[in-house]
Every structure is written in C-alpha cells, then in structure tokens.
Amino acid sequence: MRIILNSMFRFDAALLKTGTYALMHLVVAVAVAFALTRNLHAALAIGLLEPFVQTIAYTVHERAWRRRAARAGARVSA
C-alpha cells in the first residue's frame, strides 16, 4: 500500500509541476509579446498561440532525432 501511495504522490507532484510550468510559460509568453507590441489583445493572442505551436515544433523535433538515432543504429549494426 505504501508503494501505491508513494507513486500517487509522485504523480500528483509531477502533474502539479507540469501545470505550474505551463502557467509560467503562458505568463512569460504574454509578457514578452506585450513588451514587444504594447498591445494587450495581440499579446494574449500570441501568448495563447505560442505554446500550441511550440508543442507541434517539439513533436517534429523529437521525431527527427528518433529517425537520426535509428539511422545511426542501423549503420552500427550493418
């Protein structure tokens, strides 16, 4: 039972950390966009759109690195 409770605590902590990081990322993105544009509507739009675009870019980046690693592994085993 203790193992289950410990793993649940780690999951809850990880979820909380992810949520607070996402909030911090959003606030920073809006603040930077506002500093550059001095327009609150544009800053909010950029701040809300940027994490979405960043998530897609990260996924593409990870896939490219996996393909690179797979090609390198194929050369080593050949």
PDB file of C-alpha atoms in Angstrom:
ATOM      1  CA  MET A   1       0.000   0.000   0.000  1.00  0.00           C
ATOM      2  CA  ARG A   2       2.828   2.372   0.811  1.00  0.00           C
ATOM      3  CA  ILE A   3       4.318   1.881  -2.658  1.00  0.00           C
ATOM      4  CA  ILE A   4       0.992   2.818  -4.253  1.00  0.00           C
ATOM      5  CA  LEU A   5       0.656   5.936  -2.094  1.00  0.00           C
ATOM      6  CA  ASN A   6       4.249   6.970  -2.874  1.00  0.00           C
ATOM      7  CA  SER A   7       3.690   6.559  -6.614  1.00  0.00           C
ATOM      8  CA  MET A   8       0.418   8.519  -6.396  1.00  0.00           C
ATOM      9  CA  PHE A   9       2.227  11.352  -4.611  1.00  0.00           C
ATOM     10  CA  ARG A  10       4.924  11.432  -7.302  1.00  0.00           C
ATOM     11  CA  PHE A  11       2.229  11.517  -9.993  1.00  0.00           C
ATOM     12  CA  ASP A  12       0.364  14.336  -8.255  1.00  0.00           C
ATOM     13  CA  ALA A  13       3.599  16.284  -7.790  1.00  0.00           C
ATOM     14  CA  ALA A  14       4.517  15.774 -11.453  1.00  0.00           C
ATOM     15  CA  LEU A  15       1.058  16.894 -12.546  1.00  0.00           C
ATOM     16  CA  LEU A  16       1.246  19.970 -10.328  1.00  0.00           C
ATOM     17  CA  LYS A  17       4.740  20.789 -11.595  1.00  0.00           C
ATOM     18  CA  THR A  18       3.581  20.432 -15.214  1.00  0.00           C
ATOM     19  CA  GLY A  19       0.597  22.686 -14.603  1.00  0.00           C
ATOM     20  CA  THR A  20       2.609  25.394 -12.892  1.00  0.00           C
ATOM     21  CA  TYR A  21       5.243  25.252 -15.640  1.00  0.00           C
ATOM     22  CA  ALA A  22       2.541  25.647 -18.306  1.00  0.00           C
ATOM     23  CA  LEU A  23       1.106  28.640 -16.448  1.00  0.00           C
ATOM     24  CA  MET A  24       4.562  30.203 -16.083  1.00  0.00           C
ATOM     25  CA  HIS A  25       5.231  29.643 -19.797  1.00  0.00           C
ATOM     26  CA  LEU A  26       1.948  31.343 -20.697  1.00  0.00           C
ATOM     27  CA  VAL A  27       2.641  34.347 -18.457  1.00  0.00           C
ATOM     28  CA  VAL A  28       6.160  34.785 -19.844  1.00  0.00           C
ATOM     29  CA  ALA A  29       4.941  34.495 -23.447  1.00  0.00           C
ATOM     30  CA  VAL A  30       2.217  37.110 -22.881  1.00  0.00           C
ATOM     31  CA  ALA A  31       4.629  39.425 -21.049  1.00  0.00           C
ATOM     32  CA  VAL A  32       7.252  39.251 -23.809  1.00  0.00           C
ATOM     33  CA  ALA A  33       4.630  39.736 -26.513  1.00  0.00           C
ATOM     34  CA  PHE A  34       3.195  42.717 -24.641  1.00  0.00           C
ATOM     35  CA  ALA A  35       6.653  44.222 -24.170  1.00  0.00           C
ATOM     36  CA  LEU A  36       7.226  43.982 -27.920  1.00  0.00           C
ATOM     37  CA  THR A  37       3.791  45.065 -29.165  1.00  0.00           C
ATOM     38  CA  ARG A  38       2.349  47.204 -26.321  1.00  0.00           C
ATOM     39  CA  ASN A  39      -0.988  45.710 -27.383  1.00  0.00           C
ATOM     40  CA  LEU A  40      -2.801  43.526 -24.824  1.00  0.00           C
ATOM     41  CA  HIS A  41      -5.011  41.762 -27.382  1.00  0.00           C
ATOM     42  CA  ALA A  42      -2.061  40.863 -29.582  1.00  0.00           C
ATOM     43  CA  ALA A  43      -0.052  39.770 -26.534  1.00  0.00           C
ATOM     44  CA  LEU A  44      -2.836  37.470 -25.353  1.00  0.00           C
ATOM     45  CA  ALA A  45      -3.254  36.000 -28.835  1.00  0.00           C
ATOM     46  CA  ILE A  46       0.473  35.365 -29.169  1.00  0.00           C
ATOM     47  CA  GLY A  47       0.717  34.059 -25.609  1.00  0.00           C
ATOM     48  CA  LEU A  48      -2.077  31.559 -26.176  1.00  0.00           C
ATOM     49  CA  LEU A  49      -0.927  30.516 -29.643  1.00  0.00           C
ATOM     50  CA  GLU A  50       2.790  30.133 -28.895  1.00  0.00           C
ATOM     51  CA  PRO A  51       2.544  27.088 -26.564  1.00  0.00           C
ATOM     52  CA  PHE A  52       0.416  25.279 -29.168  1.00  0.00           C
ATOM     53  CA  VAL A  53       2.949  25.961 -31.930  1.00  0.00           C
ATOM     54  CA  GLN A  54       5.808  25.075 -29.575  1.00  0.00           C
ATOM     55  CA  THR A  55       4.202  21.692 -28.828  1.00  0.00           C
ATOM     56  CA  ILE A  56       3.985  20.881 -32.533  1.00  0.00           C
ATOM     57  CA  ALA A  57       7.580  22.011 -33.112  1.00  0.00           C
ATOM     58  CA  TYR A  58       8.756  19.869 -30.193  1.00  0.00           C
ATOM     59  CA  THR A  59       6.990  16.816 -31.625  1.00  0.00           C
ATOM     60  CA  VAL A  60       8.616  17.337 -35.039  1.00  0.00           C
ATOM     61  CA  HIS A  61      11.996  17.860 -33.362  1.00  0.00           C
ATOM     62  CA  GLU A  62      11.680  14.645 -31.342  1.00  0.00           C
ATOM     63  CA  ARG A  63      10.695  12.622 -34.412  1.00  0.00           C
ATOM     64  CA  ALA A  64      13.684  13.943 -36.338  1.00  0.00           C
ATOM     65  CA  TRP A  65      16.044  12.959 -33.501  1.00  0.00           C
ATOM     66  CA  ARG A  66      14.463   9.480 -33.286  1.00  0.00           C
ATOM     67  CA  ARG A  67      14.937   8.984 -37.040  1.00  0.00           C
ATOM     68  CA  ARG A  68      18.533  10.136 -36.740  1.00  0.00           C
ATOM     69  CA  ALA A  69      19.167   7.708 -33.882  1.00  0.00           C
ATOM     70  CA  ALA A  70      17.528   4.867 -35.807  1.00  0.00           C
ATOM     71  CA  ARG A  71      19.711   5.547 -38.862  1.00  0.00           C
ATOM     72  CA  ALA A  72      22.822   5.684 -36.687  1.00  0.00           C
ATOM     73  CA  GLY A  73      21.840   2.366 -35.077  1.00  0.00           C
ATOM     74  CA  ALA A  74      21.295   0.776 -38.488  1.00  0.00           C
ATOM     75  CA  ARG A  75      24.803   1.835 -39.583  1.00  0.00           C
ATOM     76  CA  VAL A  76      26.391   0.445 -36.433  1.00  0.00           C
ATOM     77  CA  SER A  77      24.684  -2.957 -36.773  1.00  0.00           C
ATOM     78  CA  ALA A  78      25.370  -3.272 -40.520  1.00  0.00           C
TER      79      ALA A  78
END
